[in-house]
Amino acid sequence: MTALTKDRPTPEREGRLVADPLAAAAVIYAGAMYMLDATGNALPAAPQAAATTLVVRAVARRRAVQAQGDALTDGATGVFCFDNATAGDALTRADIGAVCYALDDATVAKGHDTNKRPKAGVVVDVDAHGVWVRVGA
């Protein structure tokens, strides 16, 4: 590429809304956390054999079903409230600021890469509604 020598219109987008191709046979429900597989296709967030490198990409804005012809899932990044895990995996207010992990597409937990859980995001708050998580880069 060459440095500019004149003005140019530079495309811009806000960055909170995303759209990703669906993985084969994927069903992603509205409100679900989803991650991208190694080829960049969306699938519901859940522990995976290769999840040590996977992170939650976004929260689905609508249901997307690959078998019904949906090619993309519409997602959003931001702060969302999810269910808290139970017992030793439950997050508390002491975890605010820490990374949490997707136990499934609607539940976050403590844990680490050895549990094969994808990183969900950073805990913003824990209250009676659940765990508030900043999702997306």
mmCIF file of N, CA and C in Angstrom:
data_model
loop_
_atom_site.group_PDB
_atom_site.id
_atom_site.type_symbol
_atom_site.label_atom_id
_atom_site.label_comp_id
_atom_site.label_asym_id
_atom_site.label_seq_id
_atom_site.Cartn_x
_atom_site.Cartn_y
_atom_site.Cartn_z
ATOM 1 N N MET A 1 0.838 -1.182 0.000
ATOM 2 C CA MET A 1 0.000 0.000 0.000
ATOM 3 C C MET A 1 0.877 1.236 0.000
ATOM 4 N N THR A 2 0.297 2.279 -0.472
ATOM 5 C CA THR A 2 1.008 3.542 -0.568
ATOM 6 C C THR A 2 0.350 4.569 0.344
ATOM 7 N N ALA A 3 1.161 5.420 0.936
ATOM 8 C CA ALA A 3 0.633 6.482 1.791
ATOM 9 C C ALA A 3 -0.249 7.407 0.961
ATOM 10 N N LEU A 4 -1.225 7.998 1.599
ATOM 11 C CA LEU A 4 -2.152 8.900 0.907
ATOM 12 C C LEU A 4 -1.438 10.146 0.383
ATOM 13 N N THR A 5 -1.914 10.590 -0.755
ATOM 14 C CA THR A 5 -1.454 11.855 -1.324
ATOM 15 C C THR A 5 -2.625 12.792 -1.549
ATOM 16 N N LYS A 6 -3.830 12.327 -1.196
ATOM 17 C CA LYS A 6 -5.038 13.143 -1.292
ATOM 18 C C LYS A 6 -6.063 12.591 -0.303
ATOM 19 N N ASP A 7 -7.137 13.356 -0.075
ATOM 20 C CA ASP A 7 -8.200 12.923 0.828
ATOM 21 C C ASP A 7 -8.847 11.648 0.305
ATOM 22 N N ARG A 8 -9.352 10.843 1.227
ATOM 23 C CA ARG A 8 -10.042 9.610 0.846
ATOM 24 C C ARG A 8 -11.170 9.361 1.812
ATOM 25 N N PRO A 9 -12.315 8.881 1.335
ATOM 26 C CA PRO A 9 -13.395 8.519 2.256
ATOM 27 C C PRO A 9 -13.041 7.196 2.943
ATOM 28 N N THR A 10 -12.980 7.221 4.247
ATOM 29 C CA THR A 10 -12.626 6.022 5.002
ATOM 30 C C THR A 10 -13.887 5.448 5.628
ATOM 31 N N PRO A 11 -14.267 4.215 5.265
ATOM 32 C CA PRO A 11 -15.465 3.605 5.857
ATOM 33 C C PRO A 11 -15.340 3.503 7.380
ATOM 34 N N GLU A 12 -16.472 3.621 8.036
ATOM 35 C CA GLU A 12 -16.497 3.578 9.489
ATOM 36 C C GLU A 12 -17.706 2.783 9.952
ATOM 37 N N ARG A 13 -17.560 2.083 11.059
ATOM 38 C CA ARG A 13 -18.718 1.491 11.718
ATOM 39 C C ARG A 13 -18.498 1.568 13.213
ATOM 40 N N GLU A 14 -19.598 1.612 13.937
ATOM 41 C CA GLU A 14 -19.541 1.818 15.375
ATOM 42 C C GLU A 14 -18.829 0.665 16.079
ATOM 43 N N GLY A 15 -19.003 -0.537 15.629
ATOM 44 C CA GLY A 15 -18.272 -1.663 16.192
ATOM 45 C C GLY A 15 -19.015 -2.477 17.234
ATOM 46 N N ARG A 16 -20.180 -2.048 17.656
ATOM 47 C CA ARG A 16 -20.928 -2.814 18.659
ATOM 48 C C ARG A 16 -21.735 -3.933 18.029
ATOM 49 N N LEU A 17 -22.202 -3.724 16.792
ATOM 50 C CA LEU A 17 -22.991 -4.740 16.106
ATOM 51 C C LEU A 17 -22.105 -5.510 15.142
ATOM 52 N N VAL A 18 -22.274 -6.829 15.133
ATOM 53 C CA VAL A 18 -21.477 -7.699 14.269
ATOM 54 C C VAL A 18 -22.391 -8.713 13.587
ATOM 55 N N ALA A 19 -21.903 -9.322 12.540
ATOM 56 C CA ALA A 19 -22.617 -10.409 11.855
ATOM 57 C C ALA A 19 -21.582 -11.448 11.477
ATOM 58 N N ASP A 20 -21.848 -12.694 11.816
ATOM 59 C CA ASP A 20 -20.891 -13.769 11.586
ATOM 60 C C ASP A 20 -21.565 -14.946 10.907
ATOM 61 N N PRO A 21 -20.848 -15.641 10.003
ATOM 62 C CA PRO A 21 -21.424 -16.815 9.363
ATOM 63 C C PRO A 21 -21.661 -17.931 10.391
ATOM 64 N N LEU A 22 -22.737 -18.670 10.204
ATOM 65 C CA LEU A 22 -23.069 -19.772 11.108
ATOM 66 C C LEU A 22 -22.260 -21.022 10.778
ATOM 67 N N ALA A 23 -21.858 -21.748 11.795
ATOM 68 C CA ALA A 23 -21.225 -23.048 11.607
ATOM 69 C C ALA A 23 -22.273 -24.041 11.108
ATOM 70 N N ALA A 24 -21.831 -25.093 10.466
ATOM 71 C CA ALA A 24 -22.739 -26.124 9.971
ATOM 72 C C ALA A 24 -23.581 -26.663 11.124
ATOM 73 N N ALA A 25 -24.879 -26.774 10.896
ATOM 74 C CA ALA A 25 -25.854 -27.312 11.848
ATOM 75 C C ALA A 25 -26.024 -26.464 13.108
ATOM 76 N N ALA A 26 -25.497 -25.255 13.122
ATOM 77 C CA ALA A 26 -25.587 -24.411 14.319
ATOM 78 C C ALA A 26 -26.989 -23.857 14.513
ATOM 79 N N VAL A 27 -27.394 -23.786 15.786
ATOM 80 C CA VAL A 27 -28.606 -23.096 16.206
ATOM 81 C C VAL A 27 -28.172 -22.163 17.331
ATOM 82 N N ILE A 28 -28.352 -20.871 17.117
ATOM 83 C CA ILE A 28 -27.983 -19.884 18.125
ATOM 84 C C ILE A 28 -29.248 -19.108 18.471
ATOM 85 N N TYR A 29 -29.633 -19.153 19.737
ATOM 86 C CA TYR A 29 -30.865 -18.504 20.189
ATOM 87 C C TYR A 29 -30.617 -17.035 20.514
ATOM 88 N N ALA A 30 -31.637 -16.217 20.350
ATOM 89 C CA ALA A 30 -31.556 -14.815 20.733
ATOM 90 C C ALA A 30 -31.170 -14.730 22.206
ATOM 91 N N GLY A 31 -30.230 -13.878 22.520
ATOM 92 C CA GLY A 31 -29.772 -13.707 23.895
ATOM 93 C C GLY A 31 -28.651 -14.640 24.303
ATOM 94 N N ALA A 32 -28.248 -15.535 23.409
ATOM 95 C CA ALA A 32 -27.194 -16.499 23.723
ATOM 96 C C ALA A 32 -25.811 -15.921 23.437
ATOM 97 N N MET A 33 -24.853 -16.286 24.269
ATOM 98 C CA MET A 33 -23.462 -15.983 23.955
ATOM 99 C C MET A 33 -23.048 -16.908 22.814
ATOM 100 N N TYR A 34 -22.282 -16.377 21.873
ATOM 101 C CA TYR A 34 -21.730 -17.255 20.848
ATOM 102 C C TYR A 34 -20.262 -16.950 20.624
ATOM 103 N N MET A 35 -19.558 -17.946 20.139
ATOM 104 C CA MET A 35 -18.127 -17.831 19.869
ATOM 105 C C MET A 35 -17.879 -18.221 18.421
ATOM 106 N N LEU A 36 -16.676 -18.003 17.966
ATOM 107 C CA LEU A 36 -16.297 -18.374 16.612
ATOM 108 C C LEU A 36 -15.387 -19.589 16.665
ATOM 109 N N ASP A 37 -15.623 -20.542 15.753
ATOM 110 C CA ASP A 37 -14.746 -21.712 15.691
ATOM 111 C C ASP A 37 -13.450 -21.331 14.980
ATOM 112 N N ALA A 38 -12.587 -22.294 14.780
ATOM 113 C CA ALA A 38 -11.276 -22.039 14.188
ATOM 114 C C ALA A 38 -11.357 -21.474 12.778
ATOM 115 N N THR A 39 -12.486 -21.667 12.091
ATOM 116 C CA THR A 39 -12.628 -21.130 10.736
ATOM 117 C C THR A 39 -13.417 -19.828 10.708
ATOM 118 N N GLY A 40 -13.804 -19.308 11.877
ATOM 119 C CA GLY A 40 -14.505 -18.035 11.944
ATOM 120 C C GLY A 40 -16.016 -18.127 11.868
ATOM 121 N N ASN A 41 -16.563 -19.336 12.028
ATOM 122 C CA ASN A 41 -18.017 -19.526 11.989
ATOM 123 C C ASN A 41 -18.592 -19.526 13.405
ATOM 124 N N ALA A 42 -19.802 -18.971 13.541
ATOM 125 C CA ALA A 42 -20.440 -18.832 14.846
ATOM 126 C C ALA A 42 -21.073 -20.127 15.321
ATOM 127 N N LEU A 43 -20.889 -20.415 16.622
ATOM 128 C CA LEU A 43 -21.548 -21.536 17.279
ATOM 129 C C LEU A 43 -21.828 -21.145 18.718
ATOM 130 N N PRO A 44 -22.823 -21.764 19.373
ATOM 131 C CA PRO A 44 -23.148 -21.396 20.751
ATOM 132 C C PRO A 44 -21.938 -21.571 21.664
ATOM 133 N N ALA A 45 -21.788 -20.667 22.612
ATOM 134 C CA ALA A 45 -20.688 -20.754 23.570
ATOM 135 C C ALA A 45 -20.890 -21.957 24.477
ATOM 136 N N ALA A 46 -19.868 -22.767 24.586
ATOM 137 C CA ALA A 46 -19.892 -23.957 25.440
ATOM 138 C C ALA A 46 -18.481 -24.509 25.495
ATOM 139 N N PRO A 47 -18.178 -25.283 26.528
ATOM 140 C CA PRO A 47 -16.854 -25.907 26.573
ATOM 141 C C PRO A 47 -16.601 -26.728 25.311
ATOM 142 N N GLN A 48 -15.396 -26.620 24.804
ATOM 143 C CA GLN A 48 -14.994 -27.316 23.580
ATOM 144 C C GLN A 48 -13.601 -27.883 23.797
ATOM 145 N N ALA A 49 -13.253 -28.881 23.041
ATOM 146 C CA ALA A 49 -11.911 -29.445 23.139
ATOM 147 C C ALA A 49 -10.846 -28.389 22.866
ATOM 148 N N ALA A 50 -11.136 -27.455 21.948
ATOM 149 C CA ALA A 50 -10.165 -26.432 21.589
ATOM 150 C C ALA A 50 -10.482 -25.084 22.220
ATOM 151 N N ALA A 51 -11.318 -25.073 23.256
ATOM 152 C CA ALA A 51 -11.794 -23.805 23.806
ATOM 153 C C ALA A 51 -10.710 -22.991 24.485
ATOM 154 N N THR A 52 -9.541 -23.543 24.692
ATOM 155 C CA THR A 52 -8.492 -22.765 25.342
ATOM 156 C C THR A 52 -8.117 -21.558 24.511
ATOM 157 N N THR A 53 -8.440 -21.556 23.231
ATOM 158 C CA THR A 53 -8.134 -20.408 22.389
ATOM 159 C C THR A 53 -9.396 -19.672 21.957
ATOM 160 N N LEU A 54 -10.564 -20.126 22.378
ATOM 161 C CA LEU A 54 -11.809 -19.515 21.947
ATOM 162 C C LEU A 54 -12.301 -18.486 22.966
ATOM 163 N N VAL A 55 -12.940 -17.445 22.456
ATOM 164 C CA VAL A 55 -13.544 -16.429 23.312
ATOM 165 C C VAL A 55 -14.944 -16.145 22.798
ATOM 166 N N VAL A 56 -15.806 -15.686 23.677
ATOM 167 C CA VAL A 56 -17.146 -15.300 23.264
ATOM 168 C C VAL A 56 -17.025 -14.053 22.395
ATOM 169 N N ARG A 57 -17.630 -14.114 21.233
ATOM 170 C CA ARG A 57 -17.569 -13.014 20.271
ATOM 171 C C ARG A 57 -18.620 -11.956 20.568
ATOM 172 N N ALA A 58 -19.861 -12.403 20.837
ATOM 173 C CA ALA A 58 -20.974 -11.468 20.989
ATOM 174 C C ALA A 58 -22.168 -12.199 21.595
ATOM 175 N N VAL A 59 -23.260 -11.445 21.754
ATOM 176 C CA VAL A 59 -24.542 -11.993 22.184
ATOM 177 C C VAL A 59 -25.490 -11.880 20.993
ATOM 178 N N ALA A 60 -26.163 -12.989 20.677
ATOM 179 C CA ALA A 60 -27.050 -13.013 19.512
ATOM 180 C C ALA A 60 -28.247 -12.094 19.723
ATOM 181 N N ARG A 61 -28.568 -11.330 18.694
ATOM 182 C CA ARG A 61 -29.708 -10.405 18.749
ATOM 183 C C ARG A 61 -30.989 -11.068 18.284
ATOM 184 N N ARG A 62 -30.875 -12.168 17.559
ATOM 185 C CA ARG A 62 -32.043 -12.915 17.089
ATOM 186 C C ARG A 62 -31.625 -14.369 16.920
ATOM 187 N N ARG A 63 -32.620 -15.265 16.846
ATOM 188 C CA ARG A 63 -32.323 -16.682 16.630
ATOM 189 C C ARG A 63 -31.811 -16.880 15.210
ATOM 190 N N ALA A 64 -30.808 -17.725 15.070
ATOM 191 C CA ALA A 64 -30.264 -18.068 13.753
ATOM 192 C C ALA A 64 -30.107 -19.581 13.684
ATOM 193 N N VAL A 65 -30.672 -20.188 12.629
ATOM 194 C CA VAL A 65 -30.651 -21.636 12.464
ATOM 195 C C VAL A 65 -30.093 -21.950 11.080
ATOM 196 N N GLN A 66 -28.924 -22.538 11.044
ATOM 197 C CA GLN A 66 -28.257 -22.810 9.777
ATOM 198 C C GLN A 66 -29.095 -23.735 8.907
ATOM 199 N N ALA A 67 -29.741 -24.723 9.507
ATOM 200 C CA ALA A 67 -30.545 -25.682 8.740
ATOM 201 C C ALA A 67 -31.790 -25.037 8.122
ATOM 202 N N GLN A 68 -32.193 -23.889 8.630
ATOM 203 C CA GLN A 68 -33.354 -23.184 8.085
ATOM 204 C C GLN A 68 -32.941 -22.092 7.095
ATOM 205 N N GLY A 69 -31.687 -22.118 6.691
ATOM 206 C CA GLY A 69 -31.219 -21.198 5.673
ATOM 207 C C GLY A 69 -30.578 -19.927 6.171
ATOM 208 N N ASP A 70 -30.494 -19.753 7.479
ATOM 209 C CA ASP A 70 -29.812 -18.560 7.981
ATOM 210 C C ASP A 70 -28.315 -18.705 7.719
ATOM 211 N N ALA A 71 -27.754 -17.725 7.057
ATOM 212 C CA ALA A 71 -26.327 -17.771 6.750
ATOM 213 C C ALA A 71 -25.502 -17.046 7.803
ATOM 214 N N LEU A 72 -26.125 -16.061 8.468
ATOM 215 C CA LEU A 72 -25.416 -15.236 9.446
ATOM 216 C C LEU A 72 -26.174 -15.186 10.755
ATOM 217 N N THR A 73 -25.451 -14.903 11.817
ATOM 218 C CA THR A 73 -26.077 -14.558 13.081
ATOM 219 C C THR A 73 -25.737 -13.106 13.373
ATOM 220 N N ASP A 74 -26.719 -12.352 13.841
ATOM 221 C CA ASP A 74 -26.506 -10.957 14.204
ATOM 222 C C ASP A 74 -26.180 -10.902 15.683
ATOM 223 N N GLY A 75 -25.074 -10.255 16.031
ATOM 224 C CA GLY A 75 -24.659 -10.180 17.418
ATOM 225 C C GLY A 75 -24.369 -8.766 17.853
ATOM 226 N N ALA A 76 -24.205 -8.597 19.155
ATOM 227 C CA ALA A 76 -23.859 -7.310 19.728
ATOM 228 C C ALA A 76 -22.838 -7.516 20.833
ATOM 229 N N THR A 77 -21.931 -6.563 20.954
ATOM 230 C CA THR A 77 -20.993 -6.557 22.062
ATOM 231 C C THR A 77 -21.476 -5.528 23.071
ATOM 232 N N GLY A 78 -21.006 -5.628 24.293
ATOM 233 C CA GLY A 78 -21.419 -4.692 25.337
ATOM 234 C C GLY A 78 -21.488 -5.402 26.671
ATOM 235 N N VAL A 79 -22.271 -4.871 27.591
ATOM 236 C CA VAL A 79 -22.426 -5.462 28.924
ATOM 237 C C VAL A 79 -23.796 -6.121 28.993
ATOM 238 N N PHE A 80 -23.794 -7.412 29.318
ATOM 239 C CA PHE A 80 -25.015 -8.218 29.359
ATOM 240 C C PHE A 80 -25.060 -9.002 30.663
ATOM 241 N N CYS A 81 -26.280 -9.353 31.095
ATOM 242 C CA CYS A 81 -26.475 -10.117 32.322
ATOM 243 C C CYS A 81 -26.708 -11.584 31.981
ATOM 244 N N PHE A 82 -25.946 -12.467 32.618
ATOM 245 C CA PHE A 82 -26.058 -13.905 32.413
ATOM 246 C C PHE A 82 -26.290 -14.613 33.739
ATOM 247 N N ASP A 83 -26.744 -15.860 33.644
ATOM 248 C CA ASP A 83 -26.923 -16.686 34.829
ATOM 249 C C ASP A 83 -25.560 -16.978 35.450
ATOM 250 N N ASN A 84 -25.557 -17.135 36.764
ATOM 251 C CA ASN A 84 -24.338 -17.449 37.499
ATOM 252 C C ASN A 84 -24.251 -18.965 37.694
ATOM 253 N N ALA A 85 -23.055 -19.495 37.629
ATOM 254 C CA ALA A 85 -22.835 -20.912 37.922
ATOM 255 C C ALA A 85 -23.140 -21.158 39.399
ATOM 256 N N THR A 86 -23.104 -22.407 39.792
ATOM 257 C CA THR A 86 -23.391 -22.761 41.181
ATOM 258 C C THR A 86 -22.146 -23.316 41.852
ATOM 259 N N ALA A 87 -22.236 -23.475 43.156
ATOM 260 C CA ALA A 87 -21.192 -24.077 43.985
ATOM 261 C C ALA A 87 -19.851 -23.368 43.791
ATOM 262 N N GLY A 88 -18.788 -24.116 43.637
ATOM 263 C CA GLY A 88 -17.443 -23.551 43.555
ATOM 264 C C GLY A 88 -17.174 -22.718 42.322
ATOM 265 N N ASP A 89 -18.007 -22.862 41.300
ATOM 266 C CA ASP A 89 -17.829 -22.086 40.070
ATOM 267 C C ASP A 89 -18.579 -20.762 40.085
ATOM 268 N N ALA A 90 -19.379 -20.509 41.128
ATOM 269 C CA ALA A 90 -20.175 -19.278 41.190
ATOM 270 C C ALA A 90 -19.279 -18.055 41.331
ATOM 271 N N LEU A 91 -19.665 -17.009 40.628
ATOM 272 C CA LEU A 91 -18.955 -15.739 40.710
ATOM 273 C C LEU A 91 -19.564 -14.888 41.818
ATOM 274 N N THR A 92 -18.728 -14.075 42.465
ATOM 275 C CA THR A 92 -19.181 -13.186 43.535
ATOM 276 C C THR A 92 -18.704 -11.769 43.224
ATOM 277 N N ARG A 93 -19.103 -10.839 44.071
ATOM 278 C CA ARG A 93 -18.652 -9.458 43.881
ATOM 279 C C ARG A 93 -17.130 -9.355 43.961
ATOM 280 N N ALA A 94 -16.496 -10.285 44.629
ATOM 281 C CA ALA A 94 -15.031 -10.289 44.689
ATOM 282 C C ALA A 94 -14.410 -10.552 43.321
ATOM 283 N N ASP A 95 -15.203 -11.064 42.369
ATOM 284 C CA ASP A 95 -14.706 -11.364 41.021
ATOM 285 C C ASP A 95 -14.874 -10.197 40.044
ATOM 286 N N ILE A 96 -15.432 -9.074 40.500
ATOM 287 C CA ILE A 96 -15.577 -7.919 39.603
ATOM 288 C C ILE A 96 -14.199 -7.535 39.081
ATOM 289 N N GLY A 97 -14.106 -7.393 37.767
ATOM 290 C CA GLY A 97 -12.840 -7.068 37.120
ATOM 291 C C GLY A 97 -12.080 -8.284 36.613
ATOM 292 N N ALA A 98 -12.517 -9.475 37.017
ATOM 293 C CA ALA A 98 -11.848 -10.703 36.588
ATOM 294 C C ALA A 98 -12.491 -11.252 35.314
ATOM 295 N N VAL A 99 -11.755 -12.073 34.614
ATOM 296 C CA VAL A 99 -12.291 -12.767 33.445
ATOM 297 C C VAL A 99 -13.195 -13.894 33.931
ATOM 298 N N CYS A 100 -14.325 -14.084 33.250
ATOM 299 C CA CYS A 100 -15.182 -15.231 33.540
ATOM 300 C C CYS A 100 -15.306 -16.063 32.268
ATOM 301 N N TYR A 101 -15.878 -17.242 32.406
ATOM 302 C CA TYR A 101 -15.881 -18.226 31.323
ATOM 303 C C TYR A 101 -17.300 -18.731 31.065
ATOM 304 N N ALA A 102 -17.574 -19.107 29.822
ATOM 305 C CA ALA A 102 -18.891 -19.598 29.439
ATOM 306 C C ALA A 102 -19.034 -21.068 29.831
ATOM 307 N N LEU A 103 -19.988 -21.334 30.710
ATOM 308 C CA LEU A 103 -20.306 -22.704 31.088
ATOM 309 C C LEU A 103 -21.233 -23.294 30.030
ATOM 310 N N ASP A 104 -22.119 -22.446 29.505
ATOM 311 C CA ASP A 104 -22.972 -22.752 28.354
ATOM 312 C C ASP A 104 -23.321 -21.416 27.723
ATOM 313 N N ASP A 105 -24.286 -21.367 26.827
ATOM 314 C CA ASP A 105 -24.547 -20.115 26.109
ATOM 315 C C ASP A 105 -25.319 -19.074 26.915
ATOM 316 N N ALA A 106 -25.676 -19.392 28.174
ATOM 317 C CA ALA A 106 -26.399 -18.433 29.012
ATOM 318 C C ALA A 106 -25.866 -18.365 30.441
ATOM 319 N N THR A 107 -24.783 -19.082 30.750
ATOM 320 C CA THR A 107 -24.265 -19.179 32.113
ATOM 321 C C THR A 107 -22.767 -18.914 32.127
ATOM 322 N N VAL A 108 -22.330 -18.097 33.087
ATOM 323 C CA VAL A 108 -20.903 -17.833 33.239
ATOM 324 C C VAL A 108 -20.409 -18.401 34.557
ATOM 325 N N ALA A 109 -19.096 -18.640 34.598
ATOM 326 C CA ALA A 109 -18.499 -19.305 35.755
ATOM 327 C C ALA A 109 -17.059 -18.868 35.934
ATOM 328 N N LYS A 110 -16.556 -19.185 37.132
ATOM 329 C CA LYS A 110 -15.115 -19.108 37.326
ATOM 330 C C LYS A 110 -14.528 -20.252 36.514
ATOM 331 N N GLY A 111 -13.268 -20.319 36.443
ATOM 332 C CA GLY A 111 -12.653 -21.410 35.720
ATOM 333 C C GLY A 111 -11.485 -20.887 34.938
ATOM 334 N N HIS A 112 -10.876 -21.766 34.247
ATOM 335 C CA HIS A 112 -9.726 -21.366 33.450
ATOM 336 C C HIS A 112 -9.611 -22.275 32.253
ATOM 337 N N ASP A 113 -8.616 -22.027 31.457
ATOM 338 C CA ASP A 113 -8.482 -22.717 30.181
ATOM 339 C C ASP A 113 -8.433 -24.236 30.303
ATOM 340 N N THR A 114 -7.960 -24.758 31.417
ATOM 341 C CA THR A 114 -7.894 -26.218 31.532
ATOM 342 C C THR A 114 -9.282 -26.842 31.606
ATOM 343 N N ASN A 115 -10.312 -26.035 31.897
ATOM 344 C CA ASN A 115 -11.687 -26.545 31.900
ATOM 345 C C ASN A 115 -12.282 -26.560 30.503
ATOM 346 N N LYS A 116 -11.533 -26.079 29.500
ATOM 347 C CA LYS A 116 -11.982 -26.024 28.097
ATOM 348 C C LYS A 116 -13.165 -25.093 27.914
ATOM 349 N N ARG A 117 -13.300 -24.126 28.789
ATOM 350 C CA ARG A 117 -14.382 -23.151 28.682
ATOM 351 C C ARG A 117 -13.874 -21.930 27.922
ATOM 352 N N PRO A 118 -14.662 -21.420 26.990
ATOM 353 C CA PRO A 118 -14.249 -20.198 26.310
ATOM 354 C C PRO A 118 -14.358 -18.991 27.242
ATOM 355 N N LYS A 119 -13.483 -18.035 27.059
ATOM 356 C CA LYS A 119 -13.541 -16.805 27.841
ATOM 357 C C LYS A 119 -14.794 -16.040 27.446
ATOM 358 N N ALA A 120 -15.623 -15.691 28.435
ATOM 359 C CA ALA A 120 -16.861 -14.963 28.158
ATOM 360 C C ALA A 120 -16.629 -13.459 28.141
ATOM 361 N N GLY A 121 -15.797 -12.968 29.037
ATOM 362 C CA GLY A 121 -15.538 -11.545 29.137
ATOM 363 C C GLY A 121 -15.128 -11.176 30.541
ATOM 364 N N VAL A 122 -15.268 -9.896 30.867
ATOM 365 C CA VAL A 122 -14.859 -9.380 32.170
ATOM 366 C C VAL A 122 -16.105 -9.109 33.013
ATOM 367 N N VAL A 123 -16.064 -9.538 34.264
ATOM 368 C CA VAL A 123 -17.177 -9.332 35.192
ATOM 369 C C VAL A 123 -17.252 -7.843 35.544
ATOM 370 N N VAL A 124 -18.414 -7.245 35.294
ATOM 371 C CA VAL A 124 -18.652 -5.836 35.591
ATOM 372 C C VAL A 124 -19.394 -5.688 36.915
ATOM 373 N N ASP A 125 -20.303 -6.632 37.205
ATOM 374 C CA ASP A 125 -21.073 -6.577 38.443
ATOM 375 C C ASP A 125 -21.686 -7.950 38.696
ATOM 376 N N VAL A 126 -22.019 -8.200 39.947
ATOM 377 C CA VAL A 126 -22.754 -9.404 40.347
ATOM 378 C C VAL A 126 -23.856 -8.916 41.272
ATOM 379 N N ASP A 127 -25.107 -9.186 40.886
ATOM 380 C CA ASP A 127 -26.230 -8.745 41.709
ATOM 381 C C ASP A 127 -27.325 -9.798 41.685
ATOM 382 N N ALA A 128 -28.486 -9.439 42.190
ATOM 383 C CA ALA A 128 -29.595 -10.392 42.285
ATOM 384 C C ALA A 128 -30.076 -10.864 40.912
ATOM 385 N N HIS A 129 -29.797 -10.106 39.855
ATOM 386 C CA HIS A 129 -30.210 -10.489 38.504
ATOM 387 C C HIS A 129 -29.274 -11.518 37.886
ATOM 388 N N GLY A 130 -28.023 -11.505 38.284
ATOM 389 C CA GLY A 130 -27.033 -12.415 37.725
ATOM 390 C C GLY A 130 -25.672 -11.763 37.651
ATOM 391 N N VAL A 131 -24.885 -12.191 36.656
ATOM 392 C CA VAL A 131 -23.534 -11.675 36.476
ATOM 393 C C VAL A 131 -23.520 -10.796 35.233
ATOM 394 N N TRP A 132 -23.116 -9.556 35.406
ATOM 395 C CA TRP A 132 -23.016 -8.596 34.314
ATOM 396 C C TRP A 132 -21.620 -8.700 33.729
ATOM 397 N N VAL A 133 -21.554 -8.990 32.432
ATOM 398 C CA VAL A 133 -20.275 -9.291 31.784
ATOM 399 C C VAL A 133 -20.076 -8.388 30.566
ATOM 400 N N ARG A 134 -18.873 -7.821 30.453
ATOM 401 C CA ARG A 134 -18.524 -7.072 29.247
ATOM 402 C C ARG A 134 -18.066 -8.090 28.210
ATOM 403 N N VAL A 135 -18.868 -8.242 27.153
ATOM 404 C CA VAL A 135 -18.645 -9.237 26.096
ATOM 405 C C VAL A 135 -18.094 -8.540 24.857
ATOM 406 N N GLY A 136 -17.106 -9.144 24.241
ATOM 407 C CA GLY A 136 -16.560 -8.613 22.988
ATOM 408 C C GLY A 136 -15.368 -7.717 23.250
ATOM 409 N N ALA A 137 -14.514 -7.651 22.262
ATOM 410 C CA ALA A 137 -13.285 -6.857 22.409
ATOM 411 C C ALA A 137 -13.585 -5.383 22.299
#
